Amino acid sequence: NALEFFTEPAVTSDYVKLANGNVTSGSSFNINGYFTNTYDVFKLFVSGRTAWHKIRFNFGSGTTYTSSNYVWISHYGQRSSSTNTSSASGNWNTDYMPLAYWSGDNADEYHHSETTIYRPWDDSGYAKNISVQGWDYNSTEVHTYNNAGYLDSQKYNEAMTGLYIFPTSGSMTDTSWILYGLKG
C-alpha cells in the first residue's frame, strides 16, 4: 500500500456579512442599501423584545413601499404546559409582510426570526419572495411560525434595496439584526 497525500480544502463561507445593528429602543428601523445583484439570496436574522410579537416589514428603495401589493401566509403553533394549538392566517393585497406573527400578552417578550429574501434587486418582473421561520416565548408559552410571501411583481416590479422593520404597535427594545448575502 502506497502512502497517500491530500490537500485539505480551503475554508470558505457562503455567507457574507453585509451589515448588523442594534435598536435599544424605538418604533422602527431601516436596513437599506445592501440588496445588490452580487447575491441572489439574503438572510436576515432579527432578535429582540416587543410588547406584541407581530413584527412587520416593508421593502424599500430609498423610500418605504407601503402600497397594498404584499401577499403572505403564516402557519403557527403554540405550546403551553397543558395544551398545543396550531392555525394559519394570511393576507392578500395588504401593506406589509410579517417577520414575527404571534400576538403577545402585552409584556416585554422575546421574538426571533430567520428570514430568507430572494432577488429583491430584480426589476424584471420577478416577485420579491420571502420565507420566515420564527419563534418566541413568554413565561407560560412558546410559539413557532412559518411565513411565506411576496411583493406582487405584476403590480410593482421596481428593484428593492432595503427593508423597513416595525412592530404592529408599541416599540422594540434590545433588538439586534444581522444581514448576510449568500454566494451563488
PDB file of C-alpha atoms in Angstrom:
ATOM      1  CA  ASN A   1       0.000   0.000   0.000  1.00  0.00           C
ATOM      2  CA  ALA A   2       1.340   3.363  -1.043  1.00  0.00           C
ATOM      3  CA  LEU A   3       1.300   6.399   1.230  1.00  0.00           C
ATOM      4  CA  GLU A   4      -1.400   8.809   0.071  1.00  0.00           C
ATOM      5  CA  PHE A   5      -1.338  12.588   0.389  1.00  0.00           C
ATOM      6  CA  PHE A   6      -4.209  15.002   0.066  1.00  0.00           C
ATOM      7  CA  THR A   7      -4.727  18.724   0.199  1.00  0.00           C
ATOM      8  CA  GLU A   8      -7.223  19.899   2.741  1.00  0.00           C
ATOM      9  CA  PRO A   9      -9.812  22.152   1.125  1.00  0.00           C
ATOM     10  CA  ALA A  10      -9.662  25.841   1.899  1.00  0.00           C
ATOM     11  CA  VAL A  11     -12.171  27.012   4.467  1.00  0.00           C
ATOM     12  CA  THR A  12     -14.656  29.360   2.831  1.00  0.00           C
ATOM     13  CA  SER A  13     -18.023  30.711   3.764  1.00  0.00           C
ATOM     14  CA  ASP A  14     -21.042  31.039   1.544  1.00  0.00           C
ATOM     15  CA  TYR A  15     -22.449  33.609   3.991  1.00  0.00           C
ATOM     16  CA  VAL A  16     -21.059  37.133   3.653  1.00  0.00           C
ATOM     17  CA  LYS A  17     -21.955  39.502   6.474  1.00  0.00           C
ATOM     18  CA  LEU A  18     -23.253  42.714   4.916  1.00  0.00           C
ATOM     19  CA  ALA A  19     -24.446  44.666   7.952  1.00  0.00           C
ATOM     20  CA  ASN A  20     -25.666  44.442  11.512  1.00  0.00           C
ATOM     21  CA  GLY A  21     -27.167  46.716  14.123  1.00  0.00           C
ATOM     22  CA  ASN A  22     -28.865  47.142  17.467  1.00  0.00           C
ATOM     23  CA  VAL A  23     -32.015  49.029  18.418  1.00  0.00           C
ATOM     24  CA  THR A  24     -32.101  49.756  22.137  1.00  0.00           C
ATOM     25  CA  SER A  25     -35.487  51.450  21.917  1.00  0.00           C
ATOM     26  CA  GLY A  26     -37.601  52.634  19.037  1.00  0.00           C
ATOM     27  CA  SER A  27     -40.680  52.158  16.948  1.00  0.00           C
ATOM     28  CA  SER A  28     -38.907  51.080  13.724  1.00  0.00           C
ATOM     29  CA  PHE A  29     -35.611  50.802  11.887  1.00  0.00           C
ATOM     30  CA  ASN A  30     -34.300  50.707   8.309  1.00  0.00           C
ATOM     31  CA  ILE A  31     -31.832  48.344   6.687  1.00  0.00           C
ATOM     32  CA  ASN A  32     -31.077  49.977   3.349  1.00  0.00           C
ATOM     33  CA  GLY A  33     -28.581  49.865   0.509  1.00  0.00           C
ATOM     34  CA  TYR A  34     -27.494  46.218   0.807  1.00  0.00           C
ATOM     35  CA  PHE A  35     -29.602  44.394  -1.807  1.00  0.00           C
ATOM     36  CA  THR A  36     -27.469  44.225  -4.937  1.00  0.00           C
ATOM     37  CA  ASN A  37     -27.209  41.615  -7.674  1.00  0.00           C
ATOM     38  CA  THR A  38     -23.948  40.389  -6.139  1.00  0.00           C
ATOM     39  CA  TYR A  39     -26.211  37.912  -4.293  1.00  0.00           C
ATOM     40  CA  ASP A  40     -29.448  36.211  -5.315  1.00  0.00           C
ATOM     41  CA  VAL A  41     -30.345  35.233  -1.742  1.00  0.00           C
ATOM     42  CA  PHE A  42     -30.127  37.205   1.501  1.00  0.00           C
ATOM     43  CA  LYS A  43     -30.579  36.048   5.105  1.00  0.00           C
ATOM     44  CA  LEU A  44     -31.797  38.384   7.829  1.00  0.00           C
ATOM     45  CA  PHE A  45     -31.686  37.378  11.499  1.00  0.00           C
ATOM     46  CA  VAL A  46     -33.660  39.517  13.978  1.00  0.00           C
ATOM     47  CA  SER A  47     -33.879  39.013  17.733  1.00  0.00           C
ATOM     48  CA  GLY A  48     -35.481  41.372  20.217  1.00  0.00           C
ATOM     49  CA  ARG A  49     -38.304  42.243  22.560  1.00  0.00           C
ATOM     50  CA  THR A  50     -41.687  43.865  21.980  1.00  0.00           C
ATOM     51  CA  ALA A  51     -44.952  44.127  23.855  1.00  0.00           C
ATOM     52  CA  TRP A  52     -46.678  42.375  20.927  1.00  0.00           C
ATOM     53  CA  HIS A  53     -44.822  39.872  18.790  1.00  0.00           C
ATOM     54  CA  LYS A  54     -46.277  40.986  15.486  1.00  0.00           C
ATOM     55  CA  ILE A  55     -43.193  42.484  13.831  1.00  0.00           C
ATOM     56  CA  ARG A  56     -43.665  43.568  10.216  1.00  0.00           C
ATOM     57  CA  PHE A  57     -41.610  44.834   7.333  1.00  0.00           C
ATOM     58  CA  ASN A  58     -41.891  46.671   4.042  1.00  0.00           C
ATOM     59  CA  PHE A  59     -39.466  46.594   1.157  1.00  0.00           C
ATOM     60  CA  GLY A  60     -37.926  49.883   0.158  1.00  0.00           C
ATOM     61  CA  SER A  61     -35.644  51.565  -2.307  1.00  0.00           C
ATOM     62  CA  GLY A  62     -34.842  54.901  -0.774  1.00  0.00           C
ATOM     63  CA  THR A  63     -38.463  55.215   0.380  1.00  0.00           C
ATOM     64  CA  THR A  64     -40.638  52.579   2.032  1.00  0.00           C
ATOM     65  CA  TYR A  65     -43.024  50.700  -0.242  1.00  0.00           C
ATOM     66  CA  THR A  66     -46.325  50.555   1.673  1.00  0.00           C
ATOM     67  CA  SER A  67     -48.906  50.024  -1.104  1.00  0.00           C
ATOM     68  CA  SER A  68     -51.260  47.063  -0.765  1.00  0.00           C
ATOM     69  CA  ASN A  69     -49.364  44.640  -3.004  1.00  0.00           C
ATOM     70  CA  TYR A  70     -47.988  42.214  -0.400  1.00  0.00           C
ATOM     71  CA  VAL A  71     -49.328  38.645  -0.231  1.00  0.00           C
ATOM     72  CA  TRP A  72     -48.466  36.292   2.651  1.00  0.00           C
ATOM     73  CA  ILE A  73     -49.487  33.234   4.654  1.00  0.00           C
ATOM     74  CA  SER A  74     -48.449  32.160   8.136  1.00  0.00           C
ATOM     75  CA  HIS A  75     -48.782  28.803   9.832  1.00  0.00           C
ATOM     76  CA  TYR A  76     -48.222  28.961  13.574  1.00  0.00           C
ATOM     77  CA  GLY A  77     -48.317  26.816  16.670  1.00  0.00           C
ATOM     78  CA  GLN A  78     -48.366  27.355  20.407  1.00  0.00           C
ATOM     79  CA  ARG A  79     -47.405  25.169  23.356  1.00  0.00           C
ATOM     80  CA  SER A  80     -48.176  25.838  26.998  1.00  0.00           C
ATOM     81  CA  SER A  81     -47.706  23.490  29.942  1.00  0.00           C
ATOM     82  CA  SER A  82     -51.070  21.878  29.181  1.00  0.00           C
ATOM     83  CA  THR A  83     -52.093  22.479  25.538  1.00  0.00           C
ATOM     84  CA  ASN A  84     -50.968  22.554  21.917  1.00  0.00           C
ATOM     85  CA  THR A  85     -52.700  24.659  19.287  1.00  0.00           C
ATOM     86  CA  SER A  86     -51.996  25.462  15.663  1.00  0.00           C
ATOM     87  CA  SER A  87     -53.638  27.531  12.996  1.00  0.00           C
ATOM     88  CA  ALA A  88     -52.989  29.545   9.851  1.00  0.00           C
ATOM     89  CA  SER A  89     -53.575  33.097   8.763  1.00  0.00           C
ATOM     90  CA  GLY A  90     -52.675  35.268   5.831  1.00  0.00           C
ATOM     91  CA  ASN A  91     -53.462  38.300   3.789  1.00  0.00           C
ATOM     92  CA  TRP A  92     -53.858  39.201   0.125  1.00  0.00           C
ATOM     93  CA  ASN A  93     -53.011  42.677  -1.122  1.00  0.00           C
ATOM     94  CA  THR A  94     -52.041  44.124   2.230  1.00  0.00           C
ATOM     95  CA  ASP A  95     -49.432  46.789   3.000  1.00  0.00           C
ATOM     96  CA  TYR A  96     -46.857  44.691   4.930  1.00  0.00           C
ATOM     97  CA  MET A  97     -45.309  41.255   5.434  1.00  0.00           C
ATOM     98  CA  PRO A  98     -44.785  39.649   8.867  1.00  0.00           C
ATOM     99  CA  LEU A  99     -41.435  38.734  10.444  1.00  0.00           C
ATOM    100  CA  ALA A 100     -42.904  37.643  13.780  1.00  0.00           C
ATOM    101  CA  TYR A 101     -46.581  36.793  13.881  1.00  0.00           C
ATOM    102  CA  TRP A 102     -47.818  35.765  17.330  1.00  0.00           C
ATOM    103  CA  SER A 103     -49.867  38.219  19.409  1.00  0.00           C
ATOM    104  CA  GLY A 104     -48.178  38.582  22.773  1.00  0.00           C
ATOM    105  CA  ASP A 105     -49.724  39.236  26.152  1.00  0.00           C
ATOM    106  CA  ASN A 106     -48.600  42.880  26.252  1.00  0.00           C
ATOM    107  CA  ALA A 107     -45.488  42.026  28.267  1.00  0.00           C
ATOM    108  CA  ASP A 108     -41.977  42.717  27.031  1.00  0.00           C
ATOM    109  CA  GLU A 109     -41.392  39.379  25.270  1.00  0.00           C
ATOM    110  CA  TYR A 110     -38.625  37.933  23.129  1.00  0.00           C
ATOM    111  CA  HIS A 111     -39.025  37.100  19.450  1.00  0.00           C
ATOM    112  CA  HIS A 112     -36.558  35.665  16.934  1.00  0.00           C
ATOM    113  CA  SER A 113     -36.750  35.246  13.182  1.00  0.00           C
ATOM    114  CA  GLU A 114     -34.673  33.994  10.288  1.00  0.00           C
ATOM    115  CA  THR A 115     -35.837  35.486   7.007  1.00  0.00           C
ATOM    116  CA  THR A 116     -34.740  34.399   3.544  1.00  0.00           C
ATOM    117  CA  ILE A 117     -35.164  37.025   0.823  1.00  0.00           C
ATOM    118  CA  TYR A 118     -34.907  36.068  -2.846  1.00  0.00           C
ATOM    119  CA  ARG A 119     -33.628  38.507  -5.501  1.00  0.00           C
ATOM    120  CA  PRO A 120     -35.034  41.751  -4.076  1.00  0.00           C
ATOM    121  CA  TRP A 121     -32.907  43.745  -6.525  1.00  0.00           C
ATOM    122  CA  ASP A 122     -34.575  42.196  -9.608  1.00  0.00           C
ATOM    123  CA  ASP A 123     -36.701  44.687 -11.562  1.00  0.00           C
ATOM    124  CA  SER A 124     -37.546  42.345 -14.469  1.00  0.00           C
ATOM    125  CA  GLY A 125     -40.938  41.246 -13.120  1.00  0.00           C
ATOM    126  CA  TYR A 126     -39.602  38.755 -10.584  1.00  0.00           C
ATOM    127  CA  ALA A 127     -41.695  38.806  -7.382  1.00  0.00           C
ATOM    128  CA  LYS A 128     -39.799  39.742  -4.205  1.00  0.00           C
ATOM    129  CA  ASN A 129     -40.208  36.412  -2.368  1.00  0.00           C
ATOM    130  CA  ILE A 130     -39.553  35.795   1.319  1.00  0.00           C
ATOM    131  CA  SER A 131     -39.794  32.957   3.767  1.00  0.00           C
ATOM    132  CA  VAL A 132     -39.585  33.335   7.547  1.00  0.00           C
ATOM    133  CA  GLN A 133     -39.029  30.880  10.329  1.00  0.00           C
ATOM    134  CA  GLY A 134     -39.735  32.495  13.678  1.00  0.00           C
ATOM    135  CA  TRP A 135     -40.258  31.676  17.314  1.00  0.00           C
ATOM    136  CA  ASP A 136     -40.948  33.480  20.552  1.00  0.00           C
ATOM    137  CA  TYR A 137     -41.774  32.747  24.158  1.00  0.00           C
ATOM    138  CA  ASN A 138     -43.012  34.230  27.389  1.00  0.00           C
ATOM    139  CA  SER A 139     -43.277  32.861  30.920  1.00  0.00           C
ATOM    140  CA  THR A 140     -46.152  30.474  30.054  1.00  0.00           C
ATOM    141  CA  GLU A 141     -45.967  29.683  26.309  1.00  0.00           C
ATOM    142  CA  VAL A 142     -43.685  29.034  23.376  1.00  0.00           C
ATOM    143  CA  HIS A 143     -44.750  29.851  19.798  1.00  0.00           C
ATOM    144  CA  THR A 144     -43.412  28.994  16.365  1.00  0.00           C
ATOM    145  CA  TYR A 145     -44.428  30.242  12.930  1.00  0.00           C
ATOM    146  CA  ASN A 146     -43.518  29.785   9.301  1.00  0.00           C
ATOM    147  CA  ASN A 147     -44.383  32.613   6.934  1.00  0.00           C
ATOM    148  CA  ALA A 148     -44.129  32.850   3.166  1.00  0.00           C
ATOM    149  CA  GLY A 149     -44.998  35.794   0.994  1.00  0.00           C
ATOM    150  CA  TYR A 150     -44.112  38.083  -1.833  1.00  0.00           C
ATOM    151  CA  LEU A 151     -44.433  41.592  -3.184  1.00  0.00           C
ATOM    152  CA  ASP A 152     -46.630  41.182  -6.270  1.00  0.00           C
ATOM    153  CA  SER A 153     -44.423  41.857  -9.294  1.00  0.00           C
ATOM    154  CA  GLN A 154     -47.435  42.204 -11.597  1.00  0.00           C
ATOM    155  CA  LYS A 155     -48.334  45.378  -9.714  1.00  0.00           C
ATOM    156  CA  TYR A 156     -44.868  46.524  -8.712  1.00  0.00           C
ATOM    157  CA  ASN A 157     -41.534  45.465 -10.177  1.00  0.00           C
ATOM    158  CA  GLU A 158     -39.002  48.079  -9.067  1.00  0.00           C
ATOM    159  CA  ALA A 159     -35.693  46.897  -7.635  1.00  0.00           C
ATOM    160  CA  MET A 160     -35.655  46.941  -3.828  1.00  0.00           C
ATOM    161  CA  THR A 161     -32.559  47.958  -1.881  1.00  0.00           C
ATOM    162  CA  GLY A 162     -33.644  47.506   1.729  1.00  0.00           C
ATOM    163  CA  LEU A 163     -36.233  46.863   4.429  1.00  0.00           C
ATOM    164  CA  TYR A 164     -38.210  48.944   6.909  1.00  0.00           C
ATOM    165  CA  ILE A 165     -38.982  46.942  10.096  1.00  0.00           C
ATOM    166  CA  PHE A 166     -41.673  47.952  12.592  1.00  0.00           C
ATOM    167  CA  PRO A 167     -43.975  46.439  15.261  1.00  0.00           C
ATOM    168  CA  THR A 168     -47.760  46.302  14.975  1.00  0.00           C
ATOM    169  CA  SER A 169     -47.904  48.741  17.871  1.00  0.00           C
ATOM    170  CA  GLY A 170     -45.628  49.995  20.620  1.00  0.00           C
ATOM    171  CA  SER A 171     -41.866  49.895  20.405  1.00  0.00           C
ATOM    172  CA  MET A 172     -38.998  47.443  20.153  1.00  0.00           C
ATOM    173  CA  THR A 173     -36.290  47.113  22.795  1.00  0.00           C
ATOM    174  CA  ASP A 174     -32.996  45.235  22.864  1.00  0.00           C
ATOM    175  CA  THR A 175     -33.388  44.286  19.191  1.00  0.00           C
ATOM    176  CA  SER A 176     -30.404  43.140  17.160  1.00  0.00           C
ATOM    177  CA  TRP A 177     -30.185  42.207  13.494  1.00  0.00           C
ATOM    178  CA  ILE A 178     -27.644  40.733  11.077  1.00  0.00           C
ATOM    179  CA  LEU A 179     -27.923  40.685   7.271  1.00  0.00           C
ATOM    180  CA  TYR A 180     -25.991  38.199   5.109  1.00  0.00           C
ATOM    181  CA  GLY A 181     -25.642  37.754   1.363  1.00  0.00           C
ATOM    182  CA  LEU A 182     -25.326  34.177   0.120  1.00  0.00           C
ATOM    183  CA  LYS A 183     -22.824  33.324  -2.591  1.00  0.00           C
ATOM    184  CA  GLY A 184     -24.278  31.516  -5.601  1.00  0.00           C
TER     185      GLY A 184
END
